[in-house]
Amino acid sequence: MLNNNISDATKYFIDLRRHMWVAGIELDLRRLIWQIAVTGKYISAKIHESNRKLAGLKNIYDEEQLALDRSSDRILRNQLEFSGFVREYASEELDEIIKIGKGDEKYYITADPLDGSSLVDTNLAIGTIIGIHNEPVPSQGRKSMVAALYITYGPLITMVYSAGKGTHEFVLNREGEYVLSEENITLKQRGSIYSIGGLKRDWTENHARYVGFLDDEGYKLRYSGGFVPDINQIMIKRGGVFTYPALKNSPNGKLRLVFELQPMAFLVEQAGGRATDGTRDILDITAETLDQRNPIYIGSPFEVEKAREFFAAGKD
Ligand code: F6P
């Protein structure tokens, strides 16, 4: 690993490839993470080109425009196809897993190519979420996941990755390089912010009691409605909790286990945080289907353990 006390003056010269090489990450995995990070540039260009327009619209030449999330999926798939590292590609945008290699490649990818794309017109941040497995998906998160990353398209484009050796943030600079900005992100034991998805009137009793506890403790609400920036906020502020809970009429919540929750759980655990559905670790849940949804409480240890306590003690 690189020196944790690396000075600010030095760290801005460390680019993603060098960081992964020094950290001793295996060559193919390094190349794959690099390739995906580069693809983030193309997706970002697509977002700009779209001029914030979304699906099903026609452009000035009366041609159908692809939804931004579908075109991001195409971009990602095209980049990974025949890369030599990826055997199968599972995307939130597709009904089926696609075989994109020859069959002898090491890695299986899960992708949420453009999470929160409905926020594009508001100019809020959105992101790409990737899981990298060494076994076919859907499978047991913790056992098969070797790396995860997300890219945030906000005022800056940033990339946060972990290959099981800590969680690190890189910023895309004007020269088009990803340079190290936060190494070995470590969440505090306890934070001071919460992000909560879902309608309040649909909360379960346990969840309402938990949020009441956070309110009494003086937590501040910070919710953008984009999973990537909401998790990124917890990473960069070094703590707090994000939850998309079970709701009365959707007991599994909204977010997808394989594409959204497990990659984020991997990154947060690598940063010293935790992630649970209320009783089980998110990474210990075996996905039965590709589009499985689960509730989530994710962030610094204190808040996540508190959520578990409320669910263990509660009735619903
Ligand atoms: O899954 C898409 C998504 O936009 C996430 O990025 C976000 O966390 C969630 O949905 C927001 O849902 P809601 O609009 O119900 O708050």
Short mmCIF file of C-alpha atoms and ligand atoms in Angstrom, two decimals:
data_model
loop_
_atom_site.label_atom_id
_atom_site.label_comp_id
_atom_site.label_asym_id
_atom_site.label_seq_id
_atom_site.Cartn_x
_atom_site.Cartn_y
_atom_site.Cartn_z
CA MET A 1 0.00 0.00 0.00
CA LEU A 2 1.00 3.56 -0.43
CA ASN A 3 1.97 5.49 2.63
CA ASN A 4 -1.13 6.64 4.45
CA ASN A 5 0.54 9.89 5.43
CA ILE A 6 1.35 10.82 1.90
CA SER A 7 1.57 14.60 1.66
CA ASP A 8 -0.97 16.61 -0.29
CA ALA A 9 1.79 17.90 -2.51
CA THR A 10 2.74 14.38 -3.56
CA LYS A 11 -0.60 12.62 -3.75
CA TYR A 12 -1.97 14.69 -6.61
CA PHE A 13 0.67 13.14 -8.83
CA ILE A 14 -0.45 9.61 -8.15
CA ASP A 15 -2.74 8.41 -10.87
CA LEU A 16 -5.06 5.45 -10.72
CA ARG A 17 -2.80 3.03 -12.59
CA ARG A 18 0.19 3.79 -10.44
CA HIS A 19 -1.86 3.51 -7.27
CA MET A 20 -3.17 0.06 -8.21
CA TRP A 21 0.28 -1.10 -9.24
CA VAL A 22 1.86 0.03 -5.95
CA ALA A 23 -1.00 -1.56 -4.02
CA GLY A 24 -0.13 -4.89 -5.65
CA ILE A 25 -3.45 -5.46 -7.38
CA GLU A 26 -3.35 -8.25 -9.90
CA LEU A 27 -2.65 -7.12 -13.48
CA ASP A 28 -5.92 -8.09 -15.18
CA LEU A 29 -7.97 -6.58 -12.38
CA ARG A 30 -5.97 -3.37 -12.63
CA ARG A 31 -6.54 -3.21 -16.35
CA LEU A 32 -10.24 -3.87 -15.92
CA ILE A 33 -10.72 -1.17 -13.27
CA TRP A 34 -8.77 1.24 -15.44
CA GLN A 35 -10.88 0.42 -18.47
CA ILE A 36 -14.10 1.04 -16.52
CA ALA A 37 -12.76 4.32 -15.11
CA VAL A 38 -11.93 5.46 -18.65
CA THR A 39 -15.43 4.49 -19.77
CA GLY A 40 -16.72 6.96 -17.16
CA LYS A 41 -15.28 9.72 -19.35
CA TYR A 42 -17.34 8.56 -22.32
CA ILE A 43 -20.50 8.26 -20.24
CA SER A 44 -19.89 11.75 -18.90
CA ALA A 45 -19.51 13.03 -22.47
CA LYS A 46 -22.85 11.40 -23.31
CA ILE A 47 -24.50 13.12 -20.35
CA HIS A 48 -23.21 16.47 -21.58
CA GLU A 49 -24.21 15.76 -25.15
CA SER A 50 -27.74 14.88 -24.02
CA ASN A 51 -28.16 18.41 -22.75
CA ARG A 52 -30.14 16.94 -19.84
CA LYS A 53 -32.76 15.36 -22.08
CA LEU A 54 -34.03 11.92 -21.23
CA ALA A 55 -35.58 8.87 -22.78
CA GLY A 56 -37.90 8.53 -25.69
CA LEU A 57 -37.32 12.03 -26.97
CA LYS A 58 -36.55 12.96 -30.53
CA ASN A 59 -33.53 14.98 -31.43
CA ILE A 60 -33.53 17.95 -33.77
CA TYR A 61 -33.29 15.58 -36.74
CA ASP A 62 -36.43 13.76 -35.52
CA GLU A 63 -34.39 10.67 -34.61
CA GLU A 64 -35.31 8.72 -31.48
CA GLN A 65 -32.82 9.37 -28.71
CA LEU A 66 -31.88 6.49 -26.53
CA ALA A 67 -32.51 6.93 -22.84
CA LEU A 68 -29.29 8.06 -21.21
CA ASP A 69 -29.16 5.00 -19.01
CA ARG A 70 -29.51 2.70 -22.03
CA SER A 71 -26.84 4.50 -24.00
CA SER A 72 -24.54 4.42 -20.96
CA ASP A 73 -25.11 0.69 -20.86
CA ARG A 74 -24.16 0.38 -24.54
CA ILE A 75 -21.01 2.41 -24.00
CA LEU A 76 -19.95 0.28 -21.06
CA ARG A 77 -20.72 -2.98 -22.79
CA ASN A 78 -18.86 -1.96 -25.95
CA GLN A 79 -15.80 -1.04 -23.93
CA LEU A 80 -15.76 -4.30 -22.01
CA GLU A 81 -16.56 -6.58 -24.92
CA PHE A 82 -13.44 -8.42 -26.07
CA SER A 83 -11.42 -6.60 -23.40
CA GLY A 84 -10.01 -9.99 -22.55
CA PHE A 85 -10.97 -9.68 -18.88
CA VAL A 86 -14.74 -9.99 -18.77
CA ARG A 87 -16.65 -13.23 -19.31
CA GLU A 88 -20.17 -12.07 -18.50
CA TYR A 89 -21.89 -8.73 -18.18
CA ALA A 90 -25.02 -8.26 -16.06
CA SER A 91 -26.60 -4.83 -16.30
CA GLU A 92 -29.57 -3.27 -14.59
CA GLU A 93 -30.61 -2.14 -18.05
CA LEU A 94 -30.84 -5.67 -19.47
CA ASP A 95 -33.14 -8.59 -18.75
CA GLU A 96 -30.43 -11.19 -19.22
CA ILE A 97 -26.79 -11.70 -18.45
CA ILE A 98 -24.72 -11.24 -21.61
CA LYS A 99 -21.72 -13.38 -22.45
CA ILE A 100 -19.23 -10.88 -23.78
CA GLY A 101 -16.01 -12.85 -23.69
CA LYS A 102 -14.68 -16.04 -25.24
CA GLY A 103 -15.43 -18.01 -22.11
CA ASP A 104 -12.03 -18.17 -20.44
CA GLU A 105 -11.94 -14.66 -18.94
CA LYS A 106 -11.67 -14.26 -15.17
CA TYR A 107 -14.28 -11.67 -14.31
CA TYR A 108 -18.03 -11.25 -14.18
CA ILE A 109 -19.34 -7.70 -14.10
CA THR A 110 -22.47 -6.19 -12.63
CA ALA A 111 -23.34 -2.68 -13.77
CA ASP A 112 -25.79 0.02 -12.96
CA PRO A 113 -24.56 2.13 -15.88
CA LEU A 114 -26.30 5.36 -14.90
CA ASP A 115 -27.93 5.29 -11.49
CA GLY A 116 -30.31 8.15 -10.70
CA SER A 117 -30.60 9.15 -14.36
CA SER A 118 -33.98 10.77 -13.67
CA LEU A 119 -32.04 13.49 -11.83
CA VAL A 120 -30.28 14.57 -15.01
CA ASP A 121 -32.75 17.34 -15.77
CA THR A 122 -32.31 18.81 -12.29
CA ASN A 123 -28.51 18.92 -12.71
CA LEU A 124 -27.97 16.93 -9.52
CA ALA A 125 -25.15 14.39 -9.39
CA ILE A 126 -25.63 10.89 -10.79
CA GLY A 127 -23.33 7.88 -11.05
CA THR A 128 -22.19 4.51 -12.37
CA ILE A 129 -21.96 1.52 -10.01
CA ILE A 130 -19.87 -1.56 -10.83
CA GLY A 131 -19.30 -4.88 -9.09
CA ILE A 132 -16.51 -7.24 -10.18
CA HIS A 133 -16.85 -10.93 -9.32
CA ASN A 134 -14.76 -14.01 -9.90
CA GLU A 135 -17.81 -16.27 -10.14
CA PRO A 136 -21.00 -16.03 -12.19
CA VAL A 137 -23.68 -13.69 -10.82
CA PRO A 138 -26.11 -13.63 -9.13
CA SER A 139 -24.10 -15.27 -6.40
CA GLN A 140 -22.99 -14.80 -2.84
CA GLY A 141 -21.74 -11.24 -2.64
CA ARG A 142 -18.92 -11.57 -0.17
CA LYS A 143 -17.58 -14.83 -1.60
CA SER A 144 -17.38 -13.79 -5.20
CA MET A 145 -16.83 -10.03 -5.16
CA VAL A 146 -13.21 -9.04 -5.75
CA ALA A 147 -13.66 -5.34 -6.44
CA ALA A 148 -16.23 -2.59 -6.74
CA LEU A 149 -16.26 1.00 -7.87
CA TYR A 150 -18.51 3.93 -8.52
CA ILE A 151 -18.10 7.02 -10.62
CA THR A 152 -19.83 10.26 -9.62
CA TYR A 153 -20.81 12.73 -12.34
CA GLY A 154 -21.17 15.97 -10.41
CA PRO A 155 -19.37 19.28 -10.47
CA LEU A 156 -16.31 17.00 -10.57
CA ILE A 157 -16.03 13.49 -11.96
CA THR A 158 -14.69 11.24 -9.24
CA MET A 159 -14.08 7.52 -9.03
CA VAL A 160 -14.03 5.51 -5.81
CA TYR A 161 -12.74 1.95 -6.01
CA SER A 162 -11.74 -0.92 -3.81
CA ALA A 163 -10.05 -4.14 -4.81
CA GLY A 164 -10.07 -5.42 -1.25
CA LYS A 165 -7.18 -3.21 -0.16
CA GLY A 166 -8.96 -0.19 1.23
CA THR A 167 -11.23 2.31 -0.49
CA HIS A 168 -9.72 5.20 -2.44
CA GLU A 169 -11.02 8.23 -4.31
CA PHE A 170 -9.64 9.70 -7.54
CA VAL A 171 -10.59 12.92 -9.31
CA LEU A 172 -10.57 13.25 -13.07
CA ASN A 173 -8.34 16.22 -13.85
CA ARG A 174 -8.35 18.47 -16.89
CA GLU A 175 -5.69 16.38 -18.56
CA GLY A 176 -8.04 13.38 -18.38
CA GLU A 177 -6.12 11.55 -15.66
CA TYR A 178 -7.63 10.07 -12.53
CA VAL A 179 -5.47 11.42 -9.71
CA LEU A 180 -5.55 10.28 -6.11
CA SER A 181 -7.52 12.56 -3.81
CA GLU A 182 -8.44 10.40 -0.80
CA GLU A 183 -6.44 7.32 0.10
CA ASN A 184 -7.67 4.66 2.54
CA ILE A 185 -10.94 6.39 3.29
CA THR A 186 -11.82 5.45 6.86
CA LEU A 187 -15.28 6.12 8.24
CA LYS A 188 -15.59 7.37 11.78
CA GLN A 189 -17.26 5.11 14.30
CA ARG A 190 -20.21 7.49 14.25
CA GLY A 191 -21.29 10.26 11.89
CA SER A 192 -23.83 13.08 12.07
CA ILE A 193 -25.91 12.90 8.86
CA TYR A 194 -28.65 10.65 7.52
CA SER A 195 -30.13 10.06 4.04
CA ILE A 196 -33.51 8.37 3.88
CA GLY A 197 -35.39 7.18 0.81
CA GLY A 198 -39.06 6.16 0.73
CA LEU A 199 -42.29 7.88 1.71
CA LYS A 200 -42.62 8.58 5.40
CA ARG A 201 -46.26 7.47 5.51
CA ASP A 202 -45.11 4.00 4.31
CA TRP A 203 -42.44 3.49 6.99
CA THR A 204 -42.62 0.44 9.25
CA GLU A 205 -42.75 0.91 13.02
CA ASN A 206 -39.16 -0.25 13.51
CA HIS A 207 -37.88 2.13 10.88
CA ALA A 208 -39.88 5.05 12.30
CA ARG A 209 -38.47 4.34 15.77
CA TYR A 210 -34.95 4.20 14.35
CA VAL A 211 -35.34 7.54 12.55
CA GLY A 212 -36.80 9.00 15.75
CA PHE A 213 -33.65 7.90 17.53
CA LEU A 214 -31.45 9.61 14.92
CA ASP A 215 -33.52 12.78 15.20
CA ASP A 216 -33.23 12.78 19.00
CA GLU A 217 -29.47 12.35 18.65
CA GLY A 218 -29.28 15.46 16.44
CA TYR A 219 -28.54 13.87 13.04
CA LYS A 220 -28.95 16.19 10.09
CA LEU A 221 -30.98 15.17 7.01
CA ARG A 222 -28.91 15.11 3.81
CA TYR A 223 -30.68 13.35 0.92
CA SER A 224 -30.13 14.07 -2.77
CA GLY A 225 -32.19 11.20 -4.21
CA GLY A 226 -29.17 9.78 -6.04
CA PHE A 227 -27.69 6.66 -4.47
CA VAL A 228 -24.15 7.34 -5.70
CA PRO A 229 -23.84 10.93 -4.43
CA ASP A 230 -25.65 10.00 -1.21
CA ILE A 231 -23.14 7.22 -0.50
CA ASN A 232 -20.28 9.38 -1.69
CA GLN A 233 -21.31 12.01 0.83
CA ILE A 234 -20.98 9.48 3.65
CA MET A 235 -17.57 8.42 2.33
CA ILE A 236 -16.20 11.91 2.00
CA LYS A 237 -17.73 13.23 5.23
CA ARG A 238 -16.39 10.05 6.88
CA GLY A 239 -19.65 8.84 8.35
CA GLY A 240 -23.41 8.88 8.71
CA VAL A 241 -26.06 6.51 7.42
CA PHE A 242 -27.99 5.98 4.20
CA THR A 243 -31.15 3.93 4.26
CA TYR A 244 -33.73 2.85 1.75
CA PRO A 245 -35.95 0.85 4.08
CA ALA A 246 -38.60 -1.82 3.78
CA LEU A 247 -41.89 -0.01 3.20
CA LYS A 248 -45.39 -1.14 4.12
CA ASN A 249 -46.31 -1.84 0.50
CA SER A 250 -42.82 -2.77 -0.73
CA PRO A 251 -41.26 -4.93 1.99
CA ASN A 252 -38.00 -5.27 0.03
CA GLY A 253 -37.51 -1.55 -0.40
CA LYS A 254 -36.46 -0.18 -3.78
CA LEU A 255 -32.77 -0.69 -4.40
CA ARG A 256 -31.34 -3.72 -6.14
CA LEU A 257 -29.08 -6.07 -4.24
CA VAL A 258 -26.76 -7.18 -7.03
CA PHE A 259 -26.38 -3.95 -8.98
CA GLU A 260 -26.55 -1.29 -6.28
CA LEU A 261 -26.35 -2.58 -2.72
CA GLN A 262 -23.57 -5.17 -2.78
CA PRO A 263 -21.00 -3.05 -4.65
CA MET A 264 -21.64 -0.15 -2.25
CA ALA A 265 -21.51 -2.50 0.76
CA PHE A 266 -18.11 -3.77 -0.44
CA LEU A 267 -16.76 -0.21 -0.74
CA VAL A 268 -18.19 0.89 2.61
CA GLU A 269 -16.92 -2.21 4.45
CA GLN A 270 -13.48 -1.62 2.97
CA ALA A 271 -13.70 1.88 4.45
CA GLY A 272 -14.47 0.45 7.91
CA GLY A 273 -18.25 0.87 7.65
CA ARG A 274 -21.10 -1.65 7.56
CA ALA A 275 -24.22 -2.49 5.61
CA THR A 276 -27.27 -4.49 6.71
CA ASP A 277 -30.83 -5.12 5.59
CA GLY A 278 -31.81 -4.84 9.27
CA THR A 279 -30.77 -8.35 10.22
CA ARG A 280 -28.21 -9.68 7.71
CA ASP A 281 -25.04 -8.18 6.28
CA ILE A 282 -25.81 -7.03 2.73
CA LEU A 283 -22.76 -8.94 1.47
CA ASP A 284 -23.97 -12.16 3.11
CA ILE A 285 -27.27 -12.21 1.24
CA THR A 286 -27.43 -14.66 -1.65
CA ALA A 287 -29.33 -13.16 -4.55
CA GLU A 288 -32.05 -15.48 -5.81
CA THR A 289 -32.68 -13.38 -8.89
CA LEU A 290 -30.75 -10.72 -10.71
CA ASP A 291 -33.29 -8.02 -9.96
CA GLN A 292 -33.75 -8.83 -6.28
CA ARG A 293 -34.39 -5.83 -4.03
CA ASN A 294 -33.53 -5.50 -0.36
CA PRO A 295 -33.82 -2.83 2.32
CA ILE A 296 -30.53 -1.26 3.34
CA TYR A 297 -28.90 0.59 6.24
CA ILE A 298 -25.34 1.48 5.25
CA GLY A 299 -22.67 3.76 6.68
CA SER A 300 -20.62 4.11 9.82
CA PRO A 301 -20.62 1.26 12.35
CA PHE A 302 -22.59 2.93 15.15
CA GLU A 303 -25.63 3.85 13.04
CA VAL A 304 -25.76 0.53 11.20
CA GLU A 305 -25.50 -1.48 14.42
CA LYS A 306 -28.24 0.72 15.93
CA ALA A 307 -30.49 -0.17 12.99
CA ARG A 308 -29.87 -3.86 13.71
CA GLU A 309 -30.74 -3.29 17.37
CA PHE A 310 -34.02 -1.60 16.50
CA PHE A 311 -34.96 -4.48 14.21
CA ALA A 312 -33.95 -7.12 16.76
CA ALA A 313 -36.03 -5.43 19.44
CA GLY A 314 -39.01 -4.40 17.31
CA LYS A 315 -42.19 -6.15 16.30
CA ASP A 316 -42.38 -5.71 12.52
O1 F6P B 1 -32.40 3.36 -7.92
C1 F6P B 1 -32.52 4.62 -8.45
C2 F6P B 1 -32.55 5.71 -7.40
O2 F6P B 1 -32.68 6.93 -8.09
C3 F6P B 1 -31.35 5.76 -6.46
O3 F6P B 1 -30.25 6.40 -7.06
C4 F6P B 1 -31.90 6.51 -5.27
O4 F6P B 1 -31.24 6.21 -4.06
C5 F6P B 1 -33.33 6.09 -5.24
O5 F6P B 1 -33.67 5.59 -6.53
C6 F6P B 1 -34.23 7.24 -4.90
O6 F6P B 1 -35.52 6.81 -4.74
P1 F6P B 1 -36.70 7.81 -4.28
O7 F6P B 1 -36.99 8.67 -5.46
O8 F6P B 1 -37.83 6.90 -3.93
O9 F6P B 1 -36.21 8.61 -3.11
#
